[in-house]
Coordinates of C-alpha atoms in Angstrom, one line a residue:
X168 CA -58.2 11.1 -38.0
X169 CA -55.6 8.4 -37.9
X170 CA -52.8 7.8 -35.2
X171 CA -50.5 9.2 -38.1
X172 CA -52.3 12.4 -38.5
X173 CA -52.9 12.6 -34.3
X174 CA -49.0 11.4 -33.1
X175 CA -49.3 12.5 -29.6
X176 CA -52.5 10.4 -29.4
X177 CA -50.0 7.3 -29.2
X178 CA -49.1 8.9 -25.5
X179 CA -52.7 8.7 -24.2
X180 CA -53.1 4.9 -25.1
X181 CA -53.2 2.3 -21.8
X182 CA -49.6 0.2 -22.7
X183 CA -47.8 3.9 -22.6
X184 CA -49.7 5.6 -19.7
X185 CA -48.8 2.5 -17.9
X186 CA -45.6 2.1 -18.4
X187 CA -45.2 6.1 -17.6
X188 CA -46.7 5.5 -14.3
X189 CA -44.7 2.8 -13.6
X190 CA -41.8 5.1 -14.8
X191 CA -42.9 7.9 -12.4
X192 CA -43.3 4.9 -9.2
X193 CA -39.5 3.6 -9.8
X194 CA -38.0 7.4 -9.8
X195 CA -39.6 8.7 -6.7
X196 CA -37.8 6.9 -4.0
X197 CA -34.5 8.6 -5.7
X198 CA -36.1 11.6 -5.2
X199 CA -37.3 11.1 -1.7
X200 CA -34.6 9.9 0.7
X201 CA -37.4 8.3 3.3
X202 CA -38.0 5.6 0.1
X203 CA -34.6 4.9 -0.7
X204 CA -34.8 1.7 0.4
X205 CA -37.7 0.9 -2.3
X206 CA -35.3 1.8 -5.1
X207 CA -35.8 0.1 -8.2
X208 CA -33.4 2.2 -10.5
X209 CA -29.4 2.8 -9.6
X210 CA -27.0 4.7 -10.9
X211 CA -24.3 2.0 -10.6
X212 CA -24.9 -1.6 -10.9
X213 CA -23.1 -2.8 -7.7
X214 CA -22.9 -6.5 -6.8
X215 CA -25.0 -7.3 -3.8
X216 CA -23.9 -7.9 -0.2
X217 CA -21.9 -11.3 0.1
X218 CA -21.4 -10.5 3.3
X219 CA -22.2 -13.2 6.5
X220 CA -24.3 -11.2 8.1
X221 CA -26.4 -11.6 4.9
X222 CA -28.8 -14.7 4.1
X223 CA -30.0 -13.9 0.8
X224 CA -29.3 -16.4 -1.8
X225 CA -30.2 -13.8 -4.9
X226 CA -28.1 -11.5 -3.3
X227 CA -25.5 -13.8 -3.1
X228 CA -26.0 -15.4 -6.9
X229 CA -25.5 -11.6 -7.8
X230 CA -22.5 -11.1 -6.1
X231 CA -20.8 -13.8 -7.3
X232 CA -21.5 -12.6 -10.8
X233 CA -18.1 -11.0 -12.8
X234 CA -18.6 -7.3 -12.6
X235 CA -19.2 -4.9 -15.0
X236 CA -16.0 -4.5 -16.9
X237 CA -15.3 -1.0 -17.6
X238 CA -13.5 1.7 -16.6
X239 CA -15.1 4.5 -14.1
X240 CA -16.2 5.1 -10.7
X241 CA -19.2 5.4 -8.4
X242 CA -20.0 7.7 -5.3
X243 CA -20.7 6.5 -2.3
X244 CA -23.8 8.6 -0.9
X245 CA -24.1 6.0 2.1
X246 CA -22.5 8.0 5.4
X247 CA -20.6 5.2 7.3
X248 CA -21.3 4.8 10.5
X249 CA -20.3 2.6 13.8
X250 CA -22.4 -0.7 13.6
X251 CA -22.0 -2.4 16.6
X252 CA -24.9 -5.1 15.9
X253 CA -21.9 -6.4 12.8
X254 CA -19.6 -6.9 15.5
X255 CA -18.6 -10.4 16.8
X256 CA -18.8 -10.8 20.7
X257 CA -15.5 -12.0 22.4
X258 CA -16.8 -15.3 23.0
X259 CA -19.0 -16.8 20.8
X260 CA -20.3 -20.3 22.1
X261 CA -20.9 -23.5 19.8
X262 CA -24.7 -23.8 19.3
X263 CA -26.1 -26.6 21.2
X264 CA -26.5 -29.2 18.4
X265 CA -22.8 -29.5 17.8
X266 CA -20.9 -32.3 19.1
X267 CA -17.9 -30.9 19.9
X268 CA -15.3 -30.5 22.3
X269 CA -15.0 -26.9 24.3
X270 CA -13.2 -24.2 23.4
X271 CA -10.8 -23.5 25.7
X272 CA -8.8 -20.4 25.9
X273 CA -5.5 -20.3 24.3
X274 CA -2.4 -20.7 27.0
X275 CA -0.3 -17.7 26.7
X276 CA 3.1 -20.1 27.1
X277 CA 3.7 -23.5 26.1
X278 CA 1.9 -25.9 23.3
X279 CA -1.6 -26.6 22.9
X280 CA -3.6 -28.6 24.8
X281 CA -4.3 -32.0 23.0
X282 CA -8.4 -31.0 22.9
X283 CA -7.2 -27.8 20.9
X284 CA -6.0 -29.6 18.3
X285 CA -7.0 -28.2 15.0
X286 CA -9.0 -30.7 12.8
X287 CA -7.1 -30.2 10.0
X288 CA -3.0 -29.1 9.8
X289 CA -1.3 -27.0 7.9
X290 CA 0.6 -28.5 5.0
X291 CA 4.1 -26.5 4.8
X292 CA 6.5 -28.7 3.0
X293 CA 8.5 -25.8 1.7
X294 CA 9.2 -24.5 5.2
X295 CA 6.8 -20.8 4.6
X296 CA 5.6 -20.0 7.5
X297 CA 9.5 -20.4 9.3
X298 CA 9.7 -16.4 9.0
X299 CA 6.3 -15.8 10.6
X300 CA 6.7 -18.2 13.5
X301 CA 10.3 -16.5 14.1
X302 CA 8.5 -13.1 13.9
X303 CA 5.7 -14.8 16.8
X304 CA 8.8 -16.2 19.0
X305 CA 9.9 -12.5 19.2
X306 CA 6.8 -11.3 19.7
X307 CA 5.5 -13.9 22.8
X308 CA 9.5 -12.8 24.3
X309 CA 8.1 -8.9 24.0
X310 CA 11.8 -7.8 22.6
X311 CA 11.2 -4.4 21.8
X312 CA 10.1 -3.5 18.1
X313 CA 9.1 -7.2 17.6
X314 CA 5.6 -6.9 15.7
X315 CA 4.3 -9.6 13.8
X316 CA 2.8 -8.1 10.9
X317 CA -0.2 -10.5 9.0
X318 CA -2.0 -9.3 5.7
X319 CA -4.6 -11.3 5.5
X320 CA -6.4 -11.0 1.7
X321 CA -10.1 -12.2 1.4
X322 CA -13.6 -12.4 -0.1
X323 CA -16.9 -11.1 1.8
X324 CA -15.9 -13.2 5.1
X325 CA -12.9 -11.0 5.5
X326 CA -14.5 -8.0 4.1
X327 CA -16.9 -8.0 7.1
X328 CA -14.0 -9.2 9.6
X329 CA -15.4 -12.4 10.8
X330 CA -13.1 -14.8 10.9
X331 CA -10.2 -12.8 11.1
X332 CA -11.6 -11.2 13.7
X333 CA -11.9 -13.9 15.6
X334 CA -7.9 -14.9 14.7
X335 CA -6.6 -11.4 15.5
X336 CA -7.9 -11.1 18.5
X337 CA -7.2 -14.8 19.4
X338 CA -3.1 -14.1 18.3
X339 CA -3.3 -10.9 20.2
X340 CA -4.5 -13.0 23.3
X341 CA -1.6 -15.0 23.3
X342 CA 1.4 -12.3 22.2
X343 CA 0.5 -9.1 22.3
X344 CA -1.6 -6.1 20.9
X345 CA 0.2 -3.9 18.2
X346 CA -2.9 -2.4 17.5
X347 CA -5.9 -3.0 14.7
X348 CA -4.0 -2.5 11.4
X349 CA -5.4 -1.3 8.3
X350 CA -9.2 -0.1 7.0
X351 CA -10.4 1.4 4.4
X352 CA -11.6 5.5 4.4
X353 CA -15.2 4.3 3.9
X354 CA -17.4 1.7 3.2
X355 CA -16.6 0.8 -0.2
X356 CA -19.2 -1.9 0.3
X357 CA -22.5 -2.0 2.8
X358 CA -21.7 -5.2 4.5
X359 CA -17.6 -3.5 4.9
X360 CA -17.0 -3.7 8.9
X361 CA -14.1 -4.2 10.8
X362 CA -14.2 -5.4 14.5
X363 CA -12.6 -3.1 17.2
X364 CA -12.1 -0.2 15.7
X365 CA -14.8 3.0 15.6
X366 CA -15.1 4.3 12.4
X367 CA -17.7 7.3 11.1
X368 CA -17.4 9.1 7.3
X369 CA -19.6 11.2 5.7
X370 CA -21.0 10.3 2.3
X371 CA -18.9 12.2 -1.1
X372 CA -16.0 9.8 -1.6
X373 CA -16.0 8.4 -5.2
X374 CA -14.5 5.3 -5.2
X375 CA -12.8 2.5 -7.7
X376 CA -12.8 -1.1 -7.1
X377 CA -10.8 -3.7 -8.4
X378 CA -13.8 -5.5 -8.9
X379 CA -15.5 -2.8 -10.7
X380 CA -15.5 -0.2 -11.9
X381 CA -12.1 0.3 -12.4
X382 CA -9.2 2.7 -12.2
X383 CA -7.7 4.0 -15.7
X384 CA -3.9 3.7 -13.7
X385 CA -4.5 1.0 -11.5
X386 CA -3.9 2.9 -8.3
X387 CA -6.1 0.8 -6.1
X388 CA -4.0 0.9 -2.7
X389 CA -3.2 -1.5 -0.2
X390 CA -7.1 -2.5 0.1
X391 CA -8.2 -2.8 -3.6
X392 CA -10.0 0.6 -4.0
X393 CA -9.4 4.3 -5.0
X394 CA -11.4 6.7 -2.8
X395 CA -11.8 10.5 -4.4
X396 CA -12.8 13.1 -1.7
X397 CA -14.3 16.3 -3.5
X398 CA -14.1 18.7 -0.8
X399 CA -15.7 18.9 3.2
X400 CA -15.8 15.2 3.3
X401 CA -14.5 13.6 6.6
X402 CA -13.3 10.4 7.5
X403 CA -12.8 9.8 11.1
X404 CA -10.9 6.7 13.0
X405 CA -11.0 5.8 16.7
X406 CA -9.7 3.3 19.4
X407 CA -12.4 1.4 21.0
X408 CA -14.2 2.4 24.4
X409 CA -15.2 -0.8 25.5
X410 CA -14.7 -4.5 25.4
X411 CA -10.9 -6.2 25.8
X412 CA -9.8 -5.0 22.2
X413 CA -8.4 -2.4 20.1
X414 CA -8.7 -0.1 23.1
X415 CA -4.8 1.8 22.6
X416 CA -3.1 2.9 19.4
X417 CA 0.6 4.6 19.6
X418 CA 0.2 6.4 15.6
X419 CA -1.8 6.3 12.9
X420 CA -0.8 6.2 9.4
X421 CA -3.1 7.9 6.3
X422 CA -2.6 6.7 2.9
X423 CA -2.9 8.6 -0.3
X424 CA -1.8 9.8 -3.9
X425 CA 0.3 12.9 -4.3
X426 CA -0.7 14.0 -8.2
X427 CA -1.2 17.3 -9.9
X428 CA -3.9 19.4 -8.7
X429 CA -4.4 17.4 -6.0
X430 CA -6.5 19.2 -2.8
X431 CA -5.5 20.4 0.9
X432 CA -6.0 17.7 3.6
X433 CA -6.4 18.3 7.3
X434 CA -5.3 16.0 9.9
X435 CA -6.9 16.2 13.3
X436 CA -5.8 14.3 16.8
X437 CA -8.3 14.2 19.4
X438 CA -10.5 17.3 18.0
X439 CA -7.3 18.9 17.5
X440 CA -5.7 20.0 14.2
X441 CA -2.5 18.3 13.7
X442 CA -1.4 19.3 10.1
X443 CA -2.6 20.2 6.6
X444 CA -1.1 18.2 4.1
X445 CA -0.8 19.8 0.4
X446 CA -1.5 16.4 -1.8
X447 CA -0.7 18.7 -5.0
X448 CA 2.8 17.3 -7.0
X449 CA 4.4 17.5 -10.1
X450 CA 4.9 13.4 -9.5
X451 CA 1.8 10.7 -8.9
X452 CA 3.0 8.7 -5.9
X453 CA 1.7 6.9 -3.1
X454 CA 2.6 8.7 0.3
X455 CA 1.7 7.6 3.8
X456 CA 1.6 10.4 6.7
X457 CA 2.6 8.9 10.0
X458 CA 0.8 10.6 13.4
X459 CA 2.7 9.5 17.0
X460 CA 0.5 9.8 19.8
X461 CA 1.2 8.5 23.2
X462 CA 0.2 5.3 23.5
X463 CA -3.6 5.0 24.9
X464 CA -7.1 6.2 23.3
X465 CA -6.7 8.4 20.8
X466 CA -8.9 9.6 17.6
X467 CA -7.9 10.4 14.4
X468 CA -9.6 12.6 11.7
X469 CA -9.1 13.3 7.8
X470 CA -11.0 16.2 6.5
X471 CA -10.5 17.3 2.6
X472 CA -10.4 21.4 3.0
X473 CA -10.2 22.1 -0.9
X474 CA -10.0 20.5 -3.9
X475 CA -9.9 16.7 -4.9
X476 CA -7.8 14.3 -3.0
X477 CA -7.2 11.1 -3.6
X478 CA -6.9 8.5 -0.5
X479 CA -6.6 4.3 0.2
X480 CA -7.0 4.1 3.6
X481 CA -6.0 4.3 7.6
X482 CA -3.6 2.1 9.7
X483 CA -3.7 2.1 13.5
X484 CA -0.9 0.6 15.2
X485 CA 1.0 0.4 18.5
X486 CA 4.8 0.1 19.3
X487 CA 5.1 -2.5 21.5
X488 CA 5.3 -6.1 20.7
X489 CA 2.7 -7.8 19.7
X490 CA 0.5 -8.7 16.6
X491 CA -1.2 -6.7 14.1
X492 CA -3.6 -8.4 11.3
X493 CA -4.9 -6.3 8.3
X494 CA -7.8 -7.7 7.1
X495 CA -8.4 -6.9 3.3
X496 CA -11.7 -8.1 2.5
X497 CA -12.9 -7.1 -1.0
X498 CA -16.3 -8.2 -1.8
X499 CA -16.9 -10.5 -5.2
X500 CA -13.6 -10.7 -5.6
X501 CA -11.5 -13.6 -6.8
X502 CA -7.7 -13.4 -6.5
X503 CA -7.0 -13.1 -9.8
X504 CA -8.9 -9.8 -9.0
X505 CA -5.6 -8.8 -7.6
X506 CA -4.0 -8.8 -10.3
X507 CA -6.0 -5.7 -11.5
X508 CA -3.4 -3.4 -9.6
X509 CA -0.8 -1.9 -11.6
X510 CA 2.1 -4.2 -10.3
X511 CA 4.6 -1.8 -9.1
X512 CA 2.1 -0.3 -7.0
X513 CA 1.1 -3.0 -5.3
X514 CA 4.3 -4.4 -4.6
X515 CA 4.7 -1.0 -2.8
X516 CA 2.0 -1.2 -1.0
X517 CA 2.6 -4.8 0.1
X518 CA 6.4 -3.4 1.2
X519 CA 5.0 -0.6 3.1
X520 CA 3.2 -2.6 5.4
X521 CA 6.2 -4.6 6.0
X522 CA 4.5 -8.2 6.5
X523 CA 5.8 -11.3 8.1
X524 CA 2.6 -13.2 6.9
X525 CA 0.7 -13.0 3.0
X526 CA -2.7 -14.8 3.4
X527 CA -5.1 -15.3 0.9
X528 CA -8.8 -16.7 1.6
X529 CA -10.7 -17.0 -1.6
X530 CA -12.9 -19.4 -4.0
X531 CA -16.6 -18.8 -3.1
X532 CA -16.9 -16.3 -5.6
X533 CA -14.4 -18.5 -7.8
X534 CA -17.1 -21.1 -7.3
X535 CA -19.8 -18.9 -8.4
X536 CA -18.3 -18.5 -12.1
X537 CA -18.7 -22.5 -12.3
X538 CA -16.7 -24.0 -15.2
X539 CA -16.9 -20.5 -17.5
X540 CA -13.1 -20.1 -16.0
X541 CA -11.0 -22.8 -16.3
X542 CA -8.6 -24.7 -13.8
X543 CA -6.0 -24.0 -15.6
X544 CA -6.7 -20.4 -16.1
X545 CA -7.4 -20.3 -12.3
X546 CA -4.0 -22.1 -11.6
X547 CA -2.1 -19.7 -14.0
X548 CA -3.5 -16.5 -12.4
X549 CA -3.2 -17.4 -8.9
X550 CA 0.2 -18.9 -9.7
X551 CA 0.8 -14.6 -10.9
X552 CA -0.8 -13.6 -8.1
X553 CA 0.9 -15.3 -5.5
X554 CA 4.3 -14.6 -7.4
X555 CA 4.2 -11.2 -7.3
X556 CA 3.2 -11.0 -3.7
X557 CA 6.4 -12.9 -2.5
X558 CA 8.3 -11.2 -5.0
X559 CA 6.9 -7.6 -3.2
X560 CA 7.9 -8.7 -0.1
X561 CA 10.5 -11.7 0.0
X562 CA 10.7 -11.9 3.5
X563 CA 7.5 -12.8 4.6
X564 CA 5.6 -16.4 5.0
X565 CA 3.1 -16.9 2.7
X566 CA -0.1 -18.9 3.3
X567 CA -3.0 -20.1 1.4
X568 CA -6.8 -20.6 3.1
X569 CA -8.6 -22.9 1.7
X570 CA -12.3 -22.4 -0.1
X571 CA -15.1 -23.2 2.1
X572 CA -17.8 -25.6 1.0
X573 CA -20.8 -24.4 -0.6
X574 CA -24.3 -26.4 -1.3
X575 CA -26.6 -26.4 -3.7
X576 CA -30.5 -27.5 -3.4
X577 CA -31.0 -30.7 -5.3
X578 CA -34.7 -31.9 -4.6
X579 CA -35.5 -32.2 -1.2
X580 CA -31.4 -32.3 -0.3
X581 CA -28.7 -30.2 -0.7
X582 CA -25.2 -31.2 -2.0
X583 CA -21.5 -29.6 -2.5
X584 CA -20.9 -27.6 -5.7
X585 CA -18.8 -29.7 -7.7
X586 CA -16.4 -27.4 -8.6
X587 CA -16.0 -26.8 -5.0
X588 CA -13.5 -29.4 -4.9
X589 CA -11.7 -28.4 -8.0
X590 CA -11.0 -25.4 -6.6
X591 CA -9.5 -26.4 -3.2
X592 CA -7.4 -29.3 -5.1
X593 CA -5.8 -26.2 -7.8
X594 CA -5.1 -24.4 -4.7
X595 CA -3.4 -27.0 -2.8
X596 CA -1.5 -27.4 -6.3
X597 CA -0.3 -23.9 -6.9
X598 CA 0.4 -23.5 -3.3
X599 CA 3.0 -26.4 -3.8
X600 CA 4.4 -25.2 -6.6
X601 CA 5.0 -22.0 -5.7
X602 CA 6.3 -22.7 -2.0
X603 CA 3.1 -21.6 0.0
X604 CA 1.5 -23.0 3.0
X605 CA -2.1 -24.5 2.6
X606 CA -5.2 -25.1 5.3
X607 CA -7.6 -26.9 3.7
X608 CA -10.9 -25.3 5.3
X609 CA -13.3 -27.6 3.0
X610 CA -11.6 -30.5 4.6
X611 CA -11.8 -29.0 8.4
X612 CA -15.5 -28.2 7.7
X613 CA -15.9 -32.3 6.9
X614 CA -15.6 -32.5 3.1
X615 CA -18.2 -33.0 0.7
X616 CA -21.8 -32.3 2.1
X617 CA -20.3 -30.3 5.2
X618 CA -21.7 -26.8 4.3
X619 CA -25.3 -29.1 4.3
X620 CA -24.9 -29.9 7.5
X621 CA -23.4 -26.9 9.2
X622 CA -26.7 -25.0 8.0
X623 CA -28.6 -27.4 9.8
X624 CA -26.5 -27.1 12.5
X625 CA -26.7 -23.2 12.6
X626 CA -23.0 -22.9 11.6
X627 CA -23.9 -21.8 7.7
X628 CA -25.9 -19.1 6.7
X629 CA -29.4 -20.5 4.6
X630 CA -27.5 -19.2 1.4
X631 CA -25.8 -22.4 1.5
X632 CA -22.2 -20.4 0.9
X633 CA -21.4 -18.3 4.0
X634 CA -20.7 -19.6 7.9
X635 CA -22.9 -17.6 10.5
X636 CA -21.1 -15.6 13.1
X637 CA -20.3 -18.5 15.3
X638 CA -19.6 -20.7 12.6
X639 CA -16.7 -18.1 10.9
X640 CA -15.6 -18.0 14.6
X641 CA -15.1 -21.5 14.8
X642 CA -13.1 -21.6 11.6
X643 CA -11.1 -18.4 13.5
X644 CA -10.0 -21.1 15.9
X645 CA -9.6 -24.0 13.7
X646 CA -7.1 -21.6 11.9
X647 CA -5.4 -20.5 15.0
X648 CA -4.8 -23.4 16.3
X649 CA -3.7 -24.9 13.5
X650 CA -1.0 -22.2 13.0
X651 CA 0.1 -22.7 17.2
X652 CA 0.4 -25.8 16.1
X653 CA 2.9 -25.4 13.8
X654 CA 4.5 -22.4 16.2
X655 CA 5.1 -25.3 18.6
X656 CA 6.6 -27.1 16.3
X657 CA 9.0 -24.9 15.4
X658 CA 9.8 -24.2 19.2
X659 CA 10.6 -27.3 19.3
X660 CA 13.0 -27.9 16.4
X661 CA 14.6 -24.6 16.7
X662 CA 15.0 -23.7 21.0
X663 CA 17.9 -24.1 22.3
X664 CA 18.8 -27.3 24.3
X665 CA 18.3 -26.8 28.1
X666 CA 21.7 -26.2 30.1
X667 CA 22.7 -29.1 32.8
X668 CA 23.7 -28.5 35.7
X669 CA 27.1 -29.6 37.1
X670 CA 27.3 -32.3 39.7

């Protein structure tokens, strides 16, 4: 008989009952949660970790690829829990091999040192930063009500709150805590972590990205993604219980969408119901709900009784003067990424949080997509970018971090990526043009080759594109100090002469 007349013969051959074992191997750790971390198969095609505390190369190469461009959205079945091995100690010292001057801590009155000069300065021809450094003389003179307000916007480094974790608590140091700022409801990413805060959430929410996959209205939030709690999912916040940071909070304040059909949300203080919030409306708009609590310890919870409710995320804050920094790290992004938000939304967002300083940190993922997007393409879309954001909130200084360097194996060596330089010279360029401040971090790392050397020197990670822990801290401090810098300056040009005595 031939396989025509026998067809389910075909199925007994060796290529098929291969394959169908093969088949069977790949499904069973998403049947079995002890295997899920032999999965082969996935539901969503996510980009890989790009975060710091990651060394993979192939993970990185894949998150630096664009990401999948269509609409839709993808549930997070990861709970996310406290991870205090993520966290960066309060004092990070230098590895050994570096020659380089110690770290000293930062005065809390007067000008810097000359040993904490930064190696690099700001560049701030158009006068920027004047409104932030006002904001920061208020602050450092405690008048009441005086918080400096930073949103710093980011790649992986700031989505895992390494660097700026080093610069928040570094400004905090010198003028005051006003508490952590803003995080997302979950982990919309695994290597998402901030410092100083304690943060636990069930798995459930369904979440959009601006990096993918995306929104149908372009509701992404302040932090670049949509979060969709189906009901009994919990998100809870909480002050810290030890260490020197994030330790008070004086009210929290939860983000989310009012729209039709929305669910019933319960707010809890301390273990203790607060409120229920009914997130149904005839309208779709962003609301924030605003908890006071005495100043001190304090834990907040967000708990979806019924229904669907759509949330962005959780501030903390504190009333008296002092700095706050929300760090919004989105992983694989690029900052034309922004741009993905529906405009009037995002200028909200940016108003609600009230900023005296706009930063933006990106390029290595920029970088990643080579020569396939061109510099004038990158100019004109960080040019939007950047004009919207000043347009949102007119008030604040605006600031441009430079992209780091990033090596490439060539034989037995390892160079810079050329485009690297590209990159940092378009940003430079746009941040003229459209009156921003610029650090040039490729230049404070050493230029051309430096990423080379600061693996060697256990400042890079070995996927040639990330600092290590101490090495993101060290750019924390570069940064810093090159902002006190030009905070002393402006103390300078703009206190008031000293009164002389008679004779």
């Amino acid at each position: 008989m031939t396989p025509s007349e026998r067809p389910w013969a075909i199925f007994q051959s060796k290529p098929v009952l291969s394959v169908g074992i093969l088949m069977i191997l790949g499904t069973l750790p998403q049947a079995v949660p002890a295997l899920h971390s032999f999965k082969v198969f996935s539901a969503e095609s996510q980009p890989a970790s790009d975060s710091p505390a990651q060394d993979s190369s192939a993970q990185v190469s894949s998150a630096l690829a664009e990401p999948t461009q269509r609409e839709g959205e993808v549930v997070l079945n990861e709970q996310t829990k406290d991870r205090p091995e993520m966290a960066q100690p309060e004092h990070n010292d230098l590895p050994t091999v570096v020659e380089s001057p110690p770290l000293s801590e930062p005065p809390s009155e007067g000008t810097l040192a000359p040993e904490e000069k930064p190696p690099v300065s700001i560049v701030d021809d158009s006068n920027s930063l004047a409104p932030f450094y006002r904001s920061l003389e208020a602050s450092l003179r405690k008048v009441p009500g005086a918080i400096t307000r930073i949103l710093y916007h980011g790649d992986s480094v700031v989505a895992s709150d390494y660097l700026t974790g080093t610069l928040r608590r570094l400004l905090q140091d010198r003028f005051g805590d006003s508490g952590h700022g803003f995080v997302l409801m979950a982990n919309a990413w695994p290597s998402y972590f901030h410092n100083d805060v304690w943060r636990d959430t069930t798995s459930g929410f369904v979440v959009s990205r601006v990096v993918g996959p995306y929104t149908k209205d372009g509701l992404y939030g302040l932090g670049g993604v949509s979060f969709k709690a189906p009901g009994r999912v919990r998100a809870q916040f909480a002050t810290m219980s030890k260490g020197n940071y994030g330790r008070n909070v004086s009210h929290f304040e939860f983000s989310y969408l009012a729209s039709p059909g929305a669910g019933v949300v319960r707010l809890s203080v301390d273990g203790h119901v607060y409120s229920e919030i009914q997130t149904a409306s005839n309208q779709v708009e962003t609301k924030v709900a605003q908890i006071d609590v005495p100043d001190g310890p304090h834990s907040f919870e967000v708990y979806t009784e019924s229904g669907t409710t759509r949330m962005f995320g959780v501030v903390l804050e504190r009333t008296v003067p002092g700095v706050v920094l929300d760090a919004i790290g989105i992983q694989g992004a690029r900052i034309r990424f922004l741009d993905k938000q529906d405009d009037a939304h995002w200028a909200s967002q940016l108003a609600w949080r009230k900023p005296n300083l706009i930063a933006f940190h990106f390029g290595a993922n920029e970088s990643g997509d080579g020569y396939a997007y061109s510099m004038p393409d990158y100019h004109a879309t960080m040019k939007a970018v950047l004009l919207q954001a000043k347009q949102a909130a007119p008030e604040a200084g605006c600031l441009i971090v430079g992209a780091l360097d990033r090596a490439r194996k060539v034989d037995d060596g390892m160079i810079t990526v050329p485009v690297i330089p590209l990159i940092v010279e378009e940003q430079r360029k746009t941040a003229e043009e459209v009156g921003c401040a610029f650090w040039n971090t490729f230049e404070a790392m050493g230029g051309k080759g430096s990423m080379a050397r600061w693996v060697r020197r256990g400042l890079g990670q070995a996927d040639l594109t990330h600092p290590s822990g101490v090495g993101a801290d060290r750019l924390g401090q570069w940064l810093y100090r090159a902002l006190m810098e030009g905070f002393d300056r402006y103390r300078a040009k703009n206190s008031a002469p000293a009164a002389t005595s008679a004779h």
